[in-house]
Amino acid sequence: MTLTVTELAIARGGVPVLERLNFALQPGKALILRGPNGIGKTTLLRTLAGLQPPIAGRVEGAEDKIAYASHSDGIKPTLTVVENLAFWSSVFGANDIQPALDAYALNELADRNAGNLSAGQKRRLGLARMLVTGRPIWMLDEPTVSLDKNAVKMFADAVRAHLGQGGSALIATHIDLGLDGEVLDVGPNKAKPKPIDDFDGGFL
């Protein structure tokens, strides 16, 4: 399933941040989302994931196809590693969580409460959720935060395997993951500020 974005414009807190976005994310492909801090990468991912509406344009091919991983790890601290994955597996109607445990070296931590994991271990668990969703389009916002070198490799390997199975990924990151993907630089799509046509408008 191809995700197609046409003339998309998005806002954060009611203020336009990006406009005139046009791109396609095809099966088996990755797009690396780049741009300066604060430009609207997170807002774009949230919009594509259906968490907020765009202010203009169209997103096609996203219906019930996207799994989104934000800055938050999305785990329940009072549940064990296995229980967390089993919960998300049940939400998405999947069954086997073992591949997720294997991909992120979580087997030795399987019975530990997520609240007792290190920051890097929590991140690995949060990313492992993507593997139990069964969804073909992954949206990932700075996924390597808190990960050490070995864990970054685990993540990159998981993405490669996903792409090899016909999935796709849009990844906001400032580091080189060694993935064979195109770069989508949203810098040129920064929204132009609205003109202020009266003095009082400058303070609103």
Tab-separated table of C-alpha atoms in Angstrom:
chain	number	residue	atom	x	y	z
A	1	MET	CA	0.000	0.000	0.000
A	2	THR	CA	1.452	3.363	-1.087
A	3	LEU	CA	0.990	6.354	1.212
A	4	THR	CA	0.424	9.440	-0.936
A	5	VAL	CA	0.580	13.002	0.369
A	6	THR	CA	-0.728	15.803	-1.826
A	7	GLU	CA	-0.470	19.554	-1.146
A	8	LEU	CA	-0.549	18.922	2.593
A	9	ALA	CA	-0.479	21.824	5.036
A	10	ILE	CA	-0.258	21.284	8.788
A	11	ALA	CA	-0.364	23.374	11.946
A	12	ARG	CA	0.864	23.164	15.531
A	13	GLY	CA	-1.269	24.904	18.134
A	14	GLY	CA	-3.249	26.563	15.373
A	15	VAL	CA	-0.107	28.047	13.769
A	16	PRO	CA	0.802	26.758	10.274
A	17	VAL	CA	4.238	25.099	10.275
A	18	LEU	CA	4.541	23.210	6.972
A	19	GLU	CA	2.807	23.588	3.623
A	20	ARG	CA	2.851	22.300	0.023
A	21	LEU	CA	4.023	18.819	1.057
A	22	ASN	CA	3.947	16.313	-1.794
A	23	PHE	CA	5.492	12.853	-1.556
A	24	ALA	CA	4.765	9.139	-1.818
A	25	LEU	CA	5.951	6.361	0.505
A	26	GLN	CA	5.958	3.100	-1.414
A	27	PRO	CA	6.020	-0.509	-0.144
A	28	GLY	CA	9.538	-1.727	0.589
A	29	LYS	CA	10.881	1.814	0.882
A	30	ALA	CA	12.030	4.133	3.650
A	31	LEU	CA	11.929	7.904	3.781
A	32	ILE	CA	14.274	9.687	6.188
A	33	LEU	CA	12.574	12.835	7.441
A	34	ARG	CA	14.976	15.724	7.943
A	35	GLY	CA	14.723	19.372	8.907
A	36	PRO	CA	15.803	21.742	11.689
A	37	ASN	CA	14.438	21.373	15.209
A	38	GLY	CA	10.970	22.825	15.609
A	39	ILE	CA	10.110	22.942	11.928
A	40	GLY	CA	7.215	20.485	12.261
A	41	LYS	CA	8.504	16.935	11.753
A	42	THR	CA	6.641	15.598	14.782
A	43	THR	CA	3.514	17.471	13.743
A	44	LEU	CA	3.760	15.909	10.281
A	45	LEU	CA	4.052	12.397	11.691
A	46	ARG	CA	1.127	12.993	14.064
A	47	THR	CA	-0.977	14.283	11.196
A	48	LEU	CA	-0.168	11.336	8.956
A	49	ALA	CA	-0.946	8.961	11.830
A	50	GLY	CA	-4.398	10.516	12.143
A	51	LEU	CA	-3.836	12.088	15.555
A	52	GLN	CA	-4.655	15.568	14.297
A	53	PRO	CA	-6.259	16.925	11.124
A	54	PRO	CA	-4.359	18.757	8.381
A	55	ILE	CA	-5.397	22.278	7.479
A	56	ALA	CA	-5.235	21.512	3.751
A	57	GLY	CA	-4.358	18.750	1.317
A	58	ARG	CA	-4.881	14.991	1.194
A	59	VAL	CA	-3.383	11.855	2.733
A	60	GLU	CA	-4.306	8.659	0.889
A	61	GLY	CA	-3.520	5.052	1.698
A	62	ALA	CA	-3.157	5.515	5.454
A	63	GLU	CA	-6.433	4.041	6.678
A	64	ASP	CA	-5.668	1.462	9.389
A	65	LYS	CA	-2.218	0.905	7.889
A	66	ILE	CA	-0.001	3.032	10.133
A	67	ALA	CA	1.821	2.164	13.356
A	68	TYR	CA	3.222	5.263	15.071
A	69	ALA	CA	6.056	5.466	17.606
A	70	SER	CA	6.423	8.892	19.186
A	71	HIS	CA	8.926	10.350	21.656
A	72	SER	CA	7.008	8.502	24.362
A	73	ASP	CA	7.820	4.798	24.665
A	74	GLY	CA	4.137	3.897	24.984
A	75	ILE	CA	4.622	1.266	27.679
A	76	LYS	CA	2.873	0.543	30.970
A	77	PRO	CA	5.418	0.637	33.834
A	78	THR	CA	3.521	-1.765	36.092
A	79	LEU	CA	3.412	-4.501	33.442
A	80	THR	CA	6.315	-6.768	32.577
A	81	VAL	CA	8.045	-6.678	29.212
A	82	VAL	CA	6.048	-9.703	28.054
A	83	GLU	CA	2.788	-8.275	29.362
A	84	ASN	CA	3.387	-4.993	27.558
A	85	LEU	CA	3.972	-6.726	24.238
A	86	ALA	CA	1.037	-9.060	24.815
A	87	PHE	CA	-1.180	-6.031	25.470
A	88	TRP	CA	-0.221	-4.317	22.227
A	89	SER	CA	-0.445	-7.615	20.378
A	90	SER	CA	-4.038	-8.010	21.567
A	91	VAL	CA	-4.889	-4.437	20.577
A	92	PHE	CA	-3.779	-5.073	16.999
A	93	GLY	CA	-5.003	-8.655	16.775
A	94	ALA	CA	-1.569	-10.239	16.458
A	95	ASN	CA	-0.467	-13.423	18.209
A	96	ASP	CA	3.253	-14.167	18.414
A	97	ILE	CA	5.394	-11.710	20.384
A	98	GLN	CA	8.546	-13.842	20.283
A	99	PRO	CA	9.975	-12.197	17.131
A	100	ALA	CA	9.722	-8.824	18.871
A	101	LEU	CA	11.524	-10.147	21.955
A	102	ASP	CA	14.253	-11.628	19.754
A	103	ALA	CA	14.698	-8.555	17.548
A	104	TYR	CA	15.435	-6.262	20.497
A	105	ALA	CA	17.209	-8.760	22.808
A	106	LEU	CA	14.450	-8.585	25.408
A	107	ASN	CA	14.243	-12.250	26.357
A	108	GLU	CA	16.373	-11.856	29.495
A	109	LEU	CA	14.156	-8.948	30.555
A	110	ALA	CA	10.879	-10.691	29.740
A	111	ASP	CA	9.593	-10.903	33.335
A	112	ARG	CA	10.889	-7.532	34.526
A	113	ASN	CA	8.453	-4.687	35.123
A	114	ALA	CA	8.842	-2.023	32.473
A	115	GLY	CA	9.114	0.625	35.183
A	116	ASN	CA	12.362	-0.973	36.350
A	117	LEU	CA	14.046	-0.873	32.936
A	118	SER	CA	16.768	1.577	31.970
A	119	ALA	CA	15.947	4.365	29.503
A	120	GLY	CA	17.540	2.411	26.661
A	121	GLN	CA	15.715	-0.802	27.578
A	122	LYS	CA	12.407	1.065	27.709
A	123	ARG	CA	13.110	2.466	24.274
A	124	ARG	CA	13.843	-1.000	22.908
A	125	LEU	CA	10.561	-2.243	24.349
A	126	GLY	CA	8.712	0.716	22.882
A	127	LEU	CA	10.161	0.018	19.439
A	128	ALA	CA	9.429	-3.698	19.760
A	129	ARG	CA	5.740	-2.744	19.831
A	130	MET	CA	5.964	-1.964	16.124
A	131	LEU	CA	6.666	-5.616	15.393
A	132	VAL	CA	3.430	-6.814	16.991
A	133	THR	CA	1.117	-4.353	15.221
A	134	GLY	CA	1.124	-6.150	11.888
A	135	ARG	CA	0.775	-2.762	10.189
A	136	PRO	CA	2.719	-2.126	6.976
A	137	ILE	CA	3.506	1.586	7.378
A	138	TRP	CA	5.757	2.612	10.259
A	139	MET	CA	6.000	6.230	11.451
A	140	LEU	CA	8.930	6.742	13.823
A	141	ASP	CA	9.841	9.971	15.607
A	142	GLU	CA	13.503	10.115	16.697
A	143	PRO	CA	13.484	6.363	17.403
A	144	THR	CA	17.124	6.070	18.471
A	145	VAL	CA	16.920	8.398	21.496
A	146	SER	CA	18.505	6.644	24.539
A	147	LEU	CA	19.762	3.730	22.408
A	148	ASP	CA	23.381	2.593	22.503
A	149	LYS	CA	25.285	1.527	19.387
A	150	ASN	CA	24.166	-2.106	19.563
A	151	ALA	CA	20.522	-1.144	20.050
A	152	VAL	CA	20.670	1.277	17.101
A	153	LYS	CA	21.815	-1.662	14.986
A	154	MET	CA	18.910	-3.755	16.298
A	155	PHE	CA	16.529	-1.022	15.244
A	156	ALA	CA	18.082	-0.616	11.791
A	157	ASP	CA	17.980	-4.394	11.281
A	158	ALA	CA	14.298	-4.478	12.301
A	159	VAL	CA	13.485	-1.750	9.780
A	160	ARG	CA	15.395	-3.557	7.017
A	161	ALA	CA	13.474	-6.749	7.751
A	162	HIS	CA	10.201	-4.803	7.689
A	163	LEU	CA	11.071	-3.263	4.321
A	164	GLY	CA	12.107	-6.667	3.003
A	165	GLN	CA	8.628	-7.960	3.796
A	166	GLY	CA	7.017	-5.183	1.769
A	167	GLY	CA	6.513	-2.710	4.602
A	168	SER	CA	7.521	0.949	4.535
A	169	ALA	CA	8.843	3.465	7.045
A	170	LEU	CA	8.944	7.236	7.513
A	171	ILE	CA	11.620	8.030	10.090
A	172	ALA	CA	12.424	11.409	11.630
A	173	THR	CA	16.075	11.229	12.671
A	174	HIS	CA	19.267	13.275	12.611
A	175	ILE	CA	21.607	10.274	12.591
A	176	ASP	CA	22.731	7.975	9.794
A	177	LEU	CA	21.059	4.607	10.299
A	178	GLY	CA	22.749	3.016	7.306
A	179	LEU	CA	19.379	2.425	5.672
A	180	ASP	CA	18.920	2.476	1.926
A	181	GLY	CA	16.287	5.197	1.909
A	182	GLU	CA	15.612	8.565	0.328
A	183	VAL	CA	15.763	11.782	2.342
A	184	LEU	CA	12.682	13.969	2.672
A	185	ASP	CA	13.903	17.425	3.732
A	186	VAL	CA	10.924	19.517	4.852
A	187	GLY	CA	12.998	22.681	5.283
A	188	PRO	CA	11.768	24.195	1.992
A	189	ASN	CA	8.169	23.541	3.069
A	190	LYS	CA	8.223	25.835	6.078
A	191	ALA	CA	4.956	27.743	6.141
A	192	LYS	CA	5.141	31.444	5.384
A	193	PRO	CA	3.993	33.620	8.292
A	194	LYS	CA	0.610	35.222	7.844
A	195	PRO	CA	0.809	38.964	7.219
A	196	ILE	CA	-0.338	41.188	10.055
A	197	ASP	CA	-2.739	43.741	8.604
A	198	ASP	CA	-3.333	45.776	11.729
A	199	PHE	CA	-1.373	46.908	14.756
A	200	ASP	CA	-3.409	44.995	17.323
A	201	GLY	CA	-2.957	41.767	15.302
A	202	GLY	CA	0.715	41.790	16.161
A	203	PHE	CA	-0.148	41.004	19.780
A	204	LEU	CA	-2.662	38.206	19.180
